[in-house]
XYZ file of C-alpha atoms in Angstrom:
758
model
C 104.802 -27.350 -43.841
C 106.210 -29.613 -46.538
C 105.227 -30.525 -50.089
C 103.822 -34.001 -50.728
C 104.947 -35.601 -53.996
C 102.760 -38.486 -55.227
C 104.392 -40.695 -57.868
C 102.592 -43.487 -59.705
C 104.823 -46.356 -58.536
C 107.444 -46.979 -55.818
C 110.448 -47.093 -58.179
C 109.443 -43.773 -59.688
C 108.991 -42.238 -56.248
C 112.413 -43.356 -55.074
C 114.048 -42.104 -58.281
C 112.418 -38.687 -57.854
C 113.441 -38.574 -54.188
C 117.072 -39.270 -55.080
C 117.067 -36.027 -57.118
C 114.979 -33.611 -55.053
C 115.747 -34.985 -51.556
C 118.955 -37.061 -51.797
C 119.246 -37.257 -47.974
C 115.618 -38.212 -47.404
C 114.901 -40.721 -44.657
C 113.376 -43.994 -45.862
C 110.095 -44.902 -44.135
C 109.274 -47.932 -46.319
C 106.094 -46.515 -47.874
C 107.430 -42.988 -48.256
C 110.630 -40.938 -48.055
C 110.913 -37.697 -46.114
C 113.405 -34.874 -46.511
C 113.642 -31.275 -45.434
C 111.238 -29.863 -48.043
C 109.502 -32.843 -49.616
C 107.729 -36.008 -48.583
C 107.729 -38.427 -51.500
C 105.232 -41.274 -51.637
C 103.470 -43.215 -54.359
C 100.432 -45.007 -55.613
C 100.851 -48.614 -56.746
C 99.104 -48.214 -60.066
C 95.362 -47.855 -59.526
C 94.681 -47.576 -55.784
C 91.003 -46.961 -56.560
C 88.520 -48.057 -59.168
C 84.862 -47.765 -60.087
C 82.640 -49.755 -57.764
C 80.807 -52.921 -58.815
C 77.017 -52.623 -59.355
C 76.164 -54.165 -55.970
C 77.657 -51.051 -54.343
C 74.571 -49.233 -55.669
C 71.999 -51.935 -54.868
C 72.270 -55.408 -53.303
C 70.075 -56.857 -56.040
C 72.901 -56.464 -58.553
C 74.888 -59.216 -56.823
C 72.856 -61.597 -58.959
C 72.972 -61.063 -62.689
C 69.383 -60.548 -63.794
C 68.401 -59.229 -67.229
C 65.337 -57.503 -65.824
C 67.561 -55.320 -63.612
C 69.241 -53.778 -66.653
C 70.278 -51.168 -67.573
C 72.435 -50.117 -64.604
C 72.888 -46.340 -64.885
C 74.372 -44.736 -61.744
C 73.610 -41.043 -61.311
C 77.011 -40.603 -59.678
C 79.788 -43.159 -59.951
C 81.221 -44.536 -56.726
C 84.875 -45.359 -56.309
C 86.293 -48.027 -54.013
C 89.827 -48.715 -52.753
C 91.758 -51.715 -54.010
C 91.749 -54.054 -50.948
C 95.381 -54.983 -51.488
C 96.675 -51.417 -51.505
C 94.308 -49.713 -49.063
C 97.138 -49.285 -46.533
C 99.109 -47.227 -49.055
C 96.042 -45.092 -49.723
C 95.727 -44.515 -45.981
C 99.418 -43.564 -45.820
C 98.940 -40.948 -48.544
C 95.998 -39.491 -46.605
C 97.991 -39.247 -43.370
C 100.989 -37.674 -45.117
C 98.769 -35.141 -46.872
C 97.645 -33.766 -43.493
C 101.235 -32.712 -42.832
C 101.654 -30.895 -46.172
C 100.289 -27.650 -47.566
C 101.109 -28.354 -51.238
C 100.909 -31.468 -53.415
C 102.794 -32.382 -56.586
C 101.098 -34.844 -58.926
C 104.062 -36.888 -60.223
C 102.034 -39.737 -61.724
C 102.706 -40.746 -65.325
C 102.363 -37.820 -67.701
C 99.376 -39.283 -69.563
C 95.586 -39.586 -69.377
C 95.655 -42.622 -67.061
C 98.257 -41.054 -64.774
C 96.025 -38.024 -64.493
C 93.071 -40.269 -63.627
C 94.983 -42.216 -60.951
C 95.811 -38.976 -59.138
C 92.300 -37.556 -59.597
C 90.728 -40.584 -57.887
C 93.172 -40.339 -54.960
C 92.392 -36.638 -54.626
C 88.642 -37.358 -54.715
C 88.680 -40.256 -52.245
C 90.904 -38.517 -49.682
C 89.207 -35.129 -50.183
C 92.554 -33.403 -50.681
C 92.118 -29.631 -50.782
C 95.734 -28.455 -50.966
C 96.971 -26.575 -54.062
C 98.312 -29.039 -56.647
C 101.231 -28.676 -59.059
C 101.833 -31.066 -61.974
C 105.175 -32.695 -62.817
C 105.107 -33.489 -66.536
C 108.209 -35.344 -67.744
C 108.909 -38.070 -70.300
C 111.844 -39.854 -68.692
C 113.265 -40.439 -65.238
C 116.797 -39.176 -65.722
C 118.173 -36.848 -63.060
C 118.266 -33.998 -65.566
C 114.612 -34.395 -66.562
C 113.410 -34.657 -62.957
C 115.389 -31.567 -61.875
C 114.137 -29.588 -64.854
C 110.569 -30.816 -64.324
C 110.528 -29.621 -60.704
C 112.002 -26.301 -61.756
C 109.148 -25.901 -64.267
C 106.122 -27.380 -62.460
C 102.754 -26.778 -64.141
C 99.521 -25.609 -62.556
C 97.111 -28.516 -62.037
C 94.349 -26.472 -63.675
C 96.147 -26.824 -67.010
C 95.219 -30.520 -67.002
C 91.628 -30.332 -65.744
C 90.203 -31.050 -69.190
C 92.459 -34.096 -69.508
C 91.105 -35.304 -66.156
C 87.540 -34.852 -67.401
C 88.341 -36.883 -70.531
C 89.894 -39.633 -68.393
C 86.814 -39.814 -66.161
C 84.527 -39.889 -69.185
C 86.492 -42.718 -70.789
C 86.450 -44.802 -67.601
C 82.778 -44.262 -66.763
C 81.610 -44.768 -70.341
C 83.566 -48.022 -70.592
C 81.919 -49.110 -67.315
C 78.425 -48.421 -68.662
C 78.955 -50.276 -71.937
C 81.008 -53.135 -70.528
C 78.906 -53.771 -67.446
C 75.520 -53.575 -69.154
C 76.347 -55.257 -72.466
C 78.268 -58.080 -70.755
C 75.411 -58.762 -68.327
C 72.800 -58.474 -71.074
C 74.393 -60.946 -73.481
C 75.524 -63.257 -70.651
C 72.139 -63.552 -68.931
C 70.272 -63.769 -72.254
C 72.364 -66.648 -73.589
C 73.452 -68.290 -70.289
C 77.126 -68.091 -71.254
C 79.709 -65.517 -70.210
C 79.975 -63.139 -73.164
C 82.371 -60.364 -72.264
C 81.704 -57.188 -74.247
C 83.784 -54.029 -74.325
C 84.187 -50.891 -76.411
C 87.692 -51.853 -77.572
C 87.922 -55.613 -77.100
C 84.777 -56.389 -79.122
C 85.812 -54.616 -82.367
C 89.286 -56.163 -81.998
C 87.667 -59.597 -81.715
C 85.616 -58.752 -84.814
C 88.822 -57.913 -86.728
C 90.214 -61.377 -85.942
C 86.864 -63.049 -86.673
C 86.507 -61.341 -90.065
C 90.060 -62.264 -91.060
C 89.468 -65.887 -90.079
C 86.262 -66.006 -92.132
C 88.145 -64.544 -95.098
C 90.692 -67.342 -94.790
C 88.037 -70.051 -94.406
C 86.068 -68.792 -97.409
C 89.095 -68.194 -99.613
C 88.970 -69.991 -102.957
C 92.511 -70.533 -104.195
C 93.189 -70.066 -107.902
C 95.942 -71.978 -109.722
C 97.958 -69.951 -112.201
C 101.302 -70.167 -113.979
C 104.307 -67.898 -113.784
C 106.976 -67.927 -116.515
C 110.560 -67.097 -115.573
C 113.338 -66.758 -118.146
C 117.107 -66.608 -117.717
C 119.044 -64.185 -119.915
C 122.729 -63.755 -120.667
C 124.766 -60.958 -122.217
C 128.486 -61.721 -122.095
C 129.107 -62.604 -118.440
C 126.020 -60.814 -117.140
C 123.159 -63.134 -116.148
C 119.727 -61.870 -115.144
C 116.185 -63.191 -114.695
C 112.942 -61.841 -116.139
C 109.248 -62.452 -115.423
C 106.796 -62.834 -118.309
C 104.450 -59.847 -118.716
C 100.827 -60.433 -119.644
C 97.446 -61.400 -118.247
C 97.457 -64.059 -115.564
C 97.798 -67.497 -117.141
C 95.566 -70.265 -115.840
C 96.161 -72.583 -118.789
C 99.160 -74.830 -118.118
C 99.632 -75.817 -121.756
C 99.646 -72.197 -122.902
C 102.230 -71.261 -120.248
C 104.497 -74.163 -121.165
C 104.153 -73.279 -124.840
C 105.398 -69.720 -124.173
C 108.363 -71.031 -122.151
C 109.254 -73.458 -124.955
C 108.838 -70.721 -127.566
C 111.466 -68.407 -126.012
C 113.896 -70.992 -124.680
C 117.360 -70.791 -126.357
C 116.242 -67.894 -128.553
C 117.850 -64.506 -129.037
C 116.193 -61.474 -127.511
C 116.556 -57.734 -127.421
C 116.257 -55.094 -124.724
C 113.305 -52.840 -125.520
C 113.493 -50.655 -122.422
C 116.181 -50.019 -119.813
C 115.654 -47.476 -117.056
C 118.118 -46.641 -114.275
C 117.286 -44.292 -111.419
C 118.925 -43.459 -108.112
C 116.849 -44.191 -105.032
C 117.295 -43.615 -101.312
C 115.868 -45.341 -98.256
C 115.725 -43.319 -95.068
C 115.819 -44.658 -91.489
C 112.658 -46.179 -90.080
C 110.705 -43.977 -87.682
C 111.721 -43.838 -84.027
C 109.754 -46.258 -81.880
C 106.419 -45.620 -80.311
C 105.144 -48.425 -78.089
C 103.028 -50.158 -80.734
C 105.849 -50.175 -83.278
C 108.244 -51.565 -80.646
C 105.733 -54.301 -79.757
C 105.292 -55.231 -83.425
C 109.042 -55.506 -84.002
C 109.599 -57.523 -80.826
C 106.828 -59.917 -81.830
C 108.280 -60.386 -85.315
C 111.899 -60.781 -84.187
C 111.603 -62.511 -80.824
C 108.023 -63.805 -80.687
C 107.268 -61.650 -77.609
C 103.615 -60.977 -76.855
C 102.501 -57.349 -76.752
C 102.143 -57.571 -72.974
C 105.606 -59.045 -72.539
C 107.211 -56.266 -74.573
C 105.308 -53.634 -72.588
C 106.412 -55.198 -69.293
C 110.048 -55.296 -70.439
C 109.954 -51.723 -71.729
C 108.355 -50.570 -68.475
C 111.169 -52.248 -66.522
C 113.788 -50.556 -68.715
C 112.073 -47.233 -67.959
C 111.205 -47.607 -64.274
C 113.794 -49.946 -62.817
C 116.820 -49.493 -65.075
C 116.002 -45.934 -66.249
C 117.755 -46.544 -69.581
C 114.863 -45.580 -71.893
C 112.291 -42.812 -71.853
C 108.577 -43.240 -71.091
C 107.487 -46.218 -73.244
C 103.688 -45.829 -73.338
C 103.874 -43.267 -76.102
C 102.016 -42.975 -79.394
C 104.585 -40.664 -81.003
C 107.440 -41.487 -83.385
C 108.956 -37.997 -83.156
C 110.676 -35.645 -80.714
C 110.544 -31.907 -79.982
C 113.288 -29.293 -80.238
C 114.041 -29.774 -76.543
C 115.114 -33.393 -77.129
C 117.769 -32.748 -79.780
C 120.562 -31.734 -77.401
C 119.822 -34.775 -75.222
C 120.004 -37.060 -78.252
C 123.474 -35.711 -79.063
C 124.579 -36.346 -75.461
C 123.299 -39.928 -75.628
C 125.225 -40.468 -78.882
C 128.391 -39.294 -77.102
C 127.681 -41.577 -74.132
C 127.286 -44.582 -76.441
C 130.810 -44.035 -77.788
C 132.117 -45.539 -74.554
C 129.694 -48.471 -74.547
C 129.353 -51.777 -76.375
C 127.834 -49.718 -79.232
C 131.127 -47.794 -79.605
C 131.696 -48.605 -83.291
C 128.192 -47.663 -84.399
C 128.120 -44.529 -82.232
C 131.460 -43.283 -83.562
C 130.200 -43.735 -87.121
C 127.162 -41.553 -86.446
C 126.988 -37.960 -87.705
C 125.563 -35.553 -85.093
C 124.774 -32.951 -87.773
C 122.066 -35.241 -89.228
C 119.881 -34.935 -86.104
C 118.694 -31.330 -85.839
C 115.473 -29.347 -85.424
C 115.056 -29.081 -89.189
C 115.013 -32.844 -89.714
C 111.250 -33.482 -89.790
C 111.769 -37.249 -89.872
C 113.022 -36.903 -86.281
C 111.934 -33.535 -84.897
C 108.258 -32.839 -85.525
C 106.657 -31.176 -82.467
C 103.217 -31.095 -84.126
C 103.188 -34.916 -84.064
C 104.082 -35.148 -80.346
C 101.024 -35.207 -78.068
C 101.950 -36.056 -74.459
C 105.222 -37.935 -74.950
C 107.994 -38.045 -77.511
C 109.242 -41.227 -79.179
C 111.054 -43.860 -77.122
C 114.686 -42.825 -76.708
C 117.654 -44.185 -74.763
C 118.641 -42.076 -71.753
C 122.077 -41.053 -70.502
C 121.911 -43.813 -67.873
C 124.219 -46.722 -68.690
C 122.520 -50.093 -68.290
C 123.719 -52.329 -65.511
C 122.898 -56.012 -65.675
C 120.003 -56.618 -68.058
C 118.286 -59.936 -68.634
C 118.527 -61.364 -72.144
C 114.982 -60.224 -72.904
C 115.632 -56.723 -71.563
C 118.831 -56.552 -73.610
C 116.904 -57.546 -76.753
C 114.423 -54.686 -76.337
C 117.124 -52.204 -75.326
C 119.126 -53.216 -78.394
C 116.157 -52.467 -80.665
C 115.756 -49.000 -79.133
C 119.492 -48.214 -79.347
C 119.856 -49.314 -82.974
C 116.739 -47.449 -84.083
C 118.048 -44.334 -82.276
C 121.539 -44.604 -83.817
C 120.166 -45.138 -87.333
C 119.024 -41.505 -87.451
C 122.632 -40.328 -87.124
C 123.433 -42.078 -90.413
C 122.663 -41.017 -93.986
C 120.117 -42.691 -96.241
C 120.913 -46.047 -97.839
C 121.534 -45.489 -101.551
C 120.650 -47.745 -104.478
C 120.448 -47.785 -108.260
C 117.124 -49.171 -109.437
C 117.440 -51.027 -112.768
C 114.273 -51.869 -114.720
C 114.791 -53.943 -117.874
C 112.205 -55.093 -120.446
C 113.483 -57.929 -122.636
C 111.586 -59.144 -125.728
C 112.002 -62.661 -127.125
C 109.848 -64.001 -129.977
C 107.252 -61.299 -129.314
C 107.063 -62.105 -125.567
C 108.112 -59.495 -122.989
C 109.910 -60.193 -119.711
C 110.512 -57.697 -116.901
C 113.573 -57.545 -114.634
C 113.962 -55.457 -111.459
C 117.446 -55.170 -109.993
C 118.290 -53.073 -106.940
C 121.996 -52.297 -106.845
C 123.393 -51.274 -103.450
C 125.626 -48.198 -103.539
C 125.839 -47.383 -99.825
C 124.333 -49.109 -96.778
C 124.022 -45.841 -94.863
C 121.849 -46.265 -91.762
C 121.310 -49.960 -92.462
C 124.654 -50.722 -90.808
C 122.682 -50.210 -87.578
C 120.290 -53.072 -88.315
C 120.862 -56.074 -86.038
C 122.609 -59.239 -87.233
C 120.720 -60.964 -90.030
C 118.781 -57.835 -90.972
C 122.011 -55.976 -91.593
C 123.331 -58.794 -93.770
C 120.101 -58.914 -95.784
C 120.328 -55.179 -96.450
C 123.325 -55.724 -98.694
C 122.381 -58.815 -100.658
C 119.663 -61.296 -101.469
C 116.138 -60.791 -102.727
C 114.144 -57.721 -101.841
C 110.549 -57.974 -100.701
C 107.750 -59.056 -103.017
C 105.754 -56.255 -104.544
C 102.388 -57.952 -104.979
C 100.497 -61.221 -105.279
C 102.059 -61.912 -108.665
C 105.389 -62.165 -106.837
C 107.103 -59.571 -108.969
C 110.381 -59.480 -107.105
C 113.504 -57.431 -107.331
C 116.966 -58.849 -106.975
C 119.177 -57.059 -104.482
C 122.855 -57.041 -105.400
C 125.942 -55.338 -104.012
C 128.118 -55.460 -107.148
C 127.613 -53.124 -110.168
C 124.902 -54.142 -112.637
C 125.933 -53.414 -116.199
C 124.101 -54.226 -119.412
C 124.216 -52.807 -122.949
C 120.685 -52.072 -124.136
C 121.839 -51.905 -127.766
C 123.182 -55.448 -127.924
C 121.231 -58.720 -128.111
C 120.820 -61.173 -125.220
C 120.416 -64.935 -125.174
C 117.528 -66.677 -123.401
C 119.404 -69.579 -121.811
C 116.381 -71.112 -120.096
C 112.674 -70.580 -119.466
C 110.265 -72.403 -117.225
C 106.555 -72.277 -116.386
C 105.968 -72.680 -112.641
C 102.635 -73.560 -111.069
C 101.471 -71.067 -108.434
C 98.355 -70.605 -106.337
C 96.792 -67.436 -104.978
C 97.183 -67.277 -101.222
C 94.561 -66.430 -98.609
C 95.158 -63.578 -96.169
C 97.434 -64.546 -93.308
C 96.191 -65.166 -89.787
C 96.897 -62.310 -87.431
C 99.920 -62.491 -85.169
C 100.102 -60.175 -82.177
C 102.402 -57.952 -84.223
C 100.089 -57.673 -87.239
C 97.037 -57.354 -84.971
C 98.647 -54.393 -83.211
C 99.150 -52.779 -86.612
C 95.503 -53.461 -87.511
C 94.349 -51.980 -84.192
C 96.470 -48.912 -84.793
C 95.020 -48.324 -88.277
C 91.523 -49.672 -87.644
C 89.762 -46.454 -88.572
C 91.354 -45.958 -91.987
C 88.494 -47.661 -93.800
C 85.724 -45.679 -92.123
C 83.624 -43.796 -94.655
C 83.043 -40.836 -92.357
C 86.013 -38.518 -92.954
C 85.733 -36.859 -89.539
C 85.789 -40.227 -87.736
C 88.663 -41.363 -89.912
C 90.591 -38.274 -88.862
C 89.718 -38.856 -85.191
C 91.149 -42.369 -85.338
C 94.151 -41.450 -87.467
C 96.459 -41.314 -84.474
C 94.340 -43.376 -82.063
C 92.942 -46.532 -83.633
C 91.454 -49.169 -81.356
C 92.699 -48.635 -77.826
C 95.847 -46.752 -76.902
C 99.471 -47.920 -76.980
C 99.209 -48.490 -73.235
C 96.025 -50.613 -73.401
C 96.363 -52.676 -76.597
C 98.422 -55.407 -74.956
C 95.869 -55.740 -72.148
C 93.048 -55.979 -74.713
C 94.736 -58.919 -76.472
C 95.378 -60.640 -73.116
C 91.709 -60.161 -72.150
C 90.545 -61.833 -75.377
C 92.725 -64.812 -74.488
C 91.548 -64.953 -70.895
C 87.824 -64.897 -71.650
C 88.295 -67.733 -74.131
C 87.627 -65.804 -77.334
C 90.998 -66.389 -79.019
C 93.839 -68.899 -78.792
C 97.439 -68.894 -79.931
C 98.856 -71.502 -82.290
C 102.499 -70.540 -82.256
C 102.415 -66.888 -83.325
C 99.092 -67.333 -85.118
C 95.880 -66.013 -83.506
C 92.685 -67.981 -84.087
C 89.125 -67.360 -82.891
C 87.501 -70.023 -80.713
C 83.969 -71.245 -81.277
C 82.900 -69.085 -78.350
C 84.560 -66.032 -79.901
C 82.857 -66.635 -83.249
C 79.458 -67.016 -81.614
C 79.977 -63.846 -79.558
C 80.601 -61.738 -82.678
C 77.653 -63.285 -84.521
C 75.246 -62.776 -81.615
C 76.262 -59.134 -81.166
C 75.827 -58.426 -84.867
C 72.509 -60.256 -85.089
C 71.179 -58.332 -82.107
C 71.363 -55.174 -84.202
C 74.192 -53.609 -82.178
C 76.904 -54.247 -84.766
C 78.298 -50.823 -83.844
C 79.840 -52.652 -80.876
C 81.938 -54.699 -83.299
C 82.981 -51.749 -85.460
C 85.825 -49.254 -85.045
C 83.226 -46.571 -85.761
C 82.078 -46.287 -82.142
C 85.656 -46.040 -80.912
C 86.242 -43.390 -83.574
C 83.279 -41.402 -82.289
C 84.464 -41.765 -78.698
C 88.087 -40.891 -79.397
C 87.024 -37.796 -81.309
C 84.789 -36.661 -78.464
C 87.294 -37.542 -75.714
C 89.967 -35.575 -77.538
C 87.612 -32.603 -77.748
C 86.838 -32.915 -74.015
C 90.583 -33.008 -73.220
C 90.994 -29.762 -75.189
C 87.968 -28.070 -73.625
C 86.057 -28.139 -76.915
C 83.250 -30.488 -75.800
C 81.247 -31.130 -72.628
C 81.734 -34.330 -70.650
C 78.084 -34.290 -69.544
C 76.723 -34.406 -73.101
C 79.093 -37.233 -74.002
C 77.959 -39.300 -70.996
C 74.287 -38.660 -71.812
C 74.842 -40.066 -75.309
C 76.582 -43.124 -73.843
C 73.626 -43.711 -71.514
C 71.210 -43.593 -74.451
C 73.319 -46.071 -76.386
C 73.478 -48.368 -73.338
C 69.670 -48.392 -73.093
C 69.381 -49.229 -76.802
C 71.729 -52.221 -76.377
C 69.555 -53.646 -73.588
C 66.349 -53.217 -75.599
C 67.793 -54.937 -78.666
C 69.230 -57.874 -76.715
C 65.885 -58.252 -74.888
C 64.141 -59.287 -78.120
C 66.947 -61.550 -79.353
C 66.382 -65.307 -79.546
C 68.350 -67.293 -76.947
C 71.375 -69.121 -78.395
C 71.736 -72.874 -78.052
C 74.513 -73.963 -75.666
C 76.144 -76.012 -78.425
C 77.004 -72.788 -80.263
C 79.709 -71.913 -77.734
C 81.961 -74.954 -77.535
C 83.337 -77.836 -79.516
C 85.795 -80.533 -78.490
C 88.408 -79.092 -80.847
C 87.965 -75.556 -79.579
C 88.198 -76.576 -75.940
C 91.364 -78.560 -76.591
C 92.929 -75.689 -78.516
C 91.802 -73.169 -75.926
C 93.549 -74.933 -73.065
C 96.719 -75.394 -75.037
C 96.649 -71.863 -76.425
C 96.074 -70.055 -73.164
C 99.117 -71.683 -71.618
C 101.450 -71.007 -74.506
C 100.332 -67.432 -74.919
C 101.519 -66.251 -71.537
C 104.170 -68.699 -70.489
C 102.009 -70.399 -67.878
C 101.030 -67.123 -66.240
C 97.377 -66.945 -67.213
C 96.317 -66.107 -63.686
C 98.414 -62.978 -63.479
C 97.089 -61.408 -66.655
C 93.569 -62.597 -65.915
C 93.654 -60.682 -62.653
C 93.645 -57.318 -64.429
C 90.003 -57.308 -65.523
C 88.088 -54.200 -66.478
C 84.864 -53.341 -64.670
C 81.870 -55.052 -66.192
C 83.888 -57.808 -67.882
C 83.985 -60.683 -65.414
C 84.618 -64.330 -66.103
C 82.548 -67.169 -64.693
C 83.469 -70.598 -63.475
C 81.516 -72.111 -66.364
C 84.646 -72.607 -68.470
C 86.175 -74.674 -65.681
C 83.254 -77.065 -65.218
C 81.198 -77.531 -68.354
C 83.394 -80.227 -69.945
C 83.561 -82.470 -66.883
C 81.378 -85.584 -66.624
C 78.535 -85.522 -64.131
C 79.255 -86.819 -60.645
C 82.920 -85.742 -60.534
C 82.352 -82.281 -59.065
C 83.035 -82.547 -55.331
C 82.432 -79.416 -53.196
C 85.714 -78.132 -51.757
C 84.540 -75.096 -49.777
C 81.717 -72.563 -49.634
C 81.951 -69.780 -52.220
C 83.499 -66.719 -50.507
C 81.339 -64.331 -52.532
C 79.009 -62.688 -50.023
C 75.431 -63.925 -50.269
C 76.174 -66.437 -53.021
C 75.532 -69.747 -51.237
C 77.320 -71.786 -53.901
C 80.162 -74.273 -53.487
C 83.691 -74.150 -54.904
C 84.379 -77.124 -57.178
C 87.423 -78.171 -59.184
C 87.284 -77.939 -62.956
C 89.919 -78.698 -65.539
C 91.432 -75.219 -65.548
C 90.370 -73.684 -62.283
C 88.323 -73.728 -59.094
C 84.918 -72.144 -59.686
C 81.495 -71.691 -58.136
C 78.515 -73.987 -58.727
C 76.276 -70.905 -58.998
C 77.903 -69.665 -62.190
C 74.564 -69.957 -64.000
C 73.090 -67.549 -61.485
C 75.810 -65.048 -62.345
C 78.525 -65.822 -59.793
C 81.826 -64.943 -61.407
C 84.145 -66.357 -58.731
C 86.987 -68.460 -60.130
C 90.601 -69.110 -59.133
C 92.657 -70.409 -62.042
C 95.016 -73.328 -61.428
C 98.078 -71.424 -62.584
C 99.160 -68.016 -61.411
C 102.492 -66.284 -61.759
C 104.088 -69.514 -62.945
C 102.867 -71.446 -59.867
C 100.286 -74.217 -59.776
C 97.591 -73.595 -57.182
C 97.632 -76.709 -54.983
C 94.693 -77.749 -52.752
C 96.631 -76.470 -49.734
C 97.240 -73.123 -51.424
C 93.545 -72.928 -52.400
C 92.541 -73.579 -48.794
C 94.904 -70.849 -47.559
C 93.530 -68.382 -50.107
C 89.913 -69.085 -49.136
C 90.477 -69.094 -45.357
C 93.380 -66.682 -44.802
C 93.271 -64.622 -47.985
C 96.880 -65.409 -48.905
C 99.398 -68.215 -49.295
C 102.623 -68.691 -47.436
C 105.771 -66.944 -48.719
C 106.785 -68.381 -52.123
C 109.747 -67.908 -54.452
C 109.189 -66.491 -57.930
C 111.702 -66.041 -60.747
C 111.857 -62.615 -62.351
C 114.375 -61.416 -64.930
C 117.061 -63.830 -63.886
C 116.648 -63.221 -60.137
C 114.366 -64.519 -57.417
C 111.781 -62.623 -55.397
C 109.782 -63.658 -52.351
C 106.053 -63.042 -52.495
C 102.677 -64.334 -51.392
C 99.714 -64.962 -53.670
C 96.794 -62.964 -52.264
C 93.054 -63.186 -52.913
C 92.258 -59.488 -53.348
C 88.666 -59.747 -54.550
C 86.251 -62.280 -53.032
C 83.699 -61.448 -55.715
C 85.731 -62.438 -58.761
C 88.591 -64.539 -57.375
C 91.151 -61.988 -58.538
C 94.678 -62.823 -57.386
C 97.741 -60.626 -57.080
C 101.308 -61.006 -55.891
C 102.273 -59.354 -52.604
C 106.026 -59.015 -52.698
C 107.889 -59.212 -49.430
C 109.339 -55.843 -48.538
C 113.146 -55.884 -48.852
C 114.980 -55.152 -45.649
C 116.120 -51.533 -45.431
C 118.458 -49.647 -43.200
């Protein structure tokens, strides 16, 4: 009999097949060779069942039915991909061994575990654990397959995370929603992230700006000119500031202190996913989700970078030789000049800024592979360029500077000067375009609120501390203290990553040190979910909280379950999940604690006073919400909205509540079984009239860049899919249908037409 290899996605399966069975016959949903049959999941083929799978009464959202605490969690196939699940089951009957080739991470482990559970697979299982899809890595991975038992604890942690999220999300969302008659989506990660944004916005709103005065003086010694900042307590008296400027202007001064020291700046860390997302947001304005999608395409489709969903900025000893080979490959690419300038001897196992195995959990930092890129879209090229330049920078020495600090005294007043003199650019020659130019000249970054800056120069700075200087000019400038800045997706990702640093509990702080809120793979989805449920909007790059988002945070905190808005709970969970994955804690005890917490949430919400409907919307918020949701995802709100987590469903309320009475004409019966409501058209989507009774069915008017027309809506409701449509993707066109894959929620997905094969 043969060995069945189950990859996570089709592209990965085909790439693996090309290495282990290059002459395999293509059967569309699998490939078969002499020794191996290679097939694939399509992401999550299975998921945790909705509450009505346990009892019909849960179809209606009723507070008195809470909490929902299944003794054993049921799993259900994804309707869209059930044929692929069936294929895997049929192929498994012909094989006596299985290789789990899903992503080498907690979620990849979970995807395979659910398939194994649903299909009752009993064959021995081996685990392929690799970080990139190059031919070399695949061949080596199959030569060194692991025993599945090595990863059983990781599977237990994955199950615990999924089931615990279900319990909190499902129960807390239903509790707050039915109590206040407004969809209030609650989740272990999304709610504290929303609270971060809310707290920052309140800080900004409550900020009281203070006017103060800064005195700058110009000094000259022979041909050398330099600028100094007045040193003293903050001046809020304009007349006093102007008097000091007048006092020193045109007077002779002396240098009281002059310190020169050599400094070095070393290359920035290699990219993990979060760092890559932050940079892409700052440089190109890409959302976290967009960067993840691009990086995933560079990994899966183009195979030019390693596994991107990593939380590590380092590599292991095994990666060093590969990094040297990539450097050599780049010498015959468009990066020829930079690659030839790199020094291979700088990247070695003793360089802890690069090689630090203790800081590598499942996957090393994002690296380029030996595969040369073919045709990349502009956006793919931008992300690839970031990865290449960051990689190459580690083959260059540190940038070197002389740091000059000068204290100049005039008429008893002291002025400070910071000058950073460039000696050697070093690795900064690898910085792209403008960044590279800025590395050699201009003004370095501000040090603090007082705007004590340092001047960055590329020519030698020379001054004689024993000779006098002339104050050629002095001026008092009015300044104002600035409020904190609104979060962008880039700065929010950083805040999510470091969310636990302010926790008082040292053990929790340690647990969240490398975890934060969410994981690199889920943070983008969390931000998208906050947009889709109407909690946040985008104003350019700036993230703002809607009225609904503000009210949600306030209601949760007032209910006495403020732990839901704090990183503390995530810290507790991450610590325990890590212990479960290492076999140091029991999954059963963790789940029992989650059940107790779920019950306490319900009891506290039960006694809370019902919120007035006016607390959730305002004309301004609604206007901003519609505009923001479009701009945030390039008109593709439907696609991202389709990936909802269990227990966090939207309702049609957002689509109908702002319309005047009498304009809501029934279009069709609601397809949700047993609902009895009617589908009506709102401003942003087609939703059910029974939303107040808990029906969450809604089809948004835009999906995948297409507007859902009445004809398309009719086809979705009657046939379950539209006709074949054309979609643009990375500079090319693909044919696909929009399919209604969940008649409970209105979830849509694209069903791509299978390419013709020979």
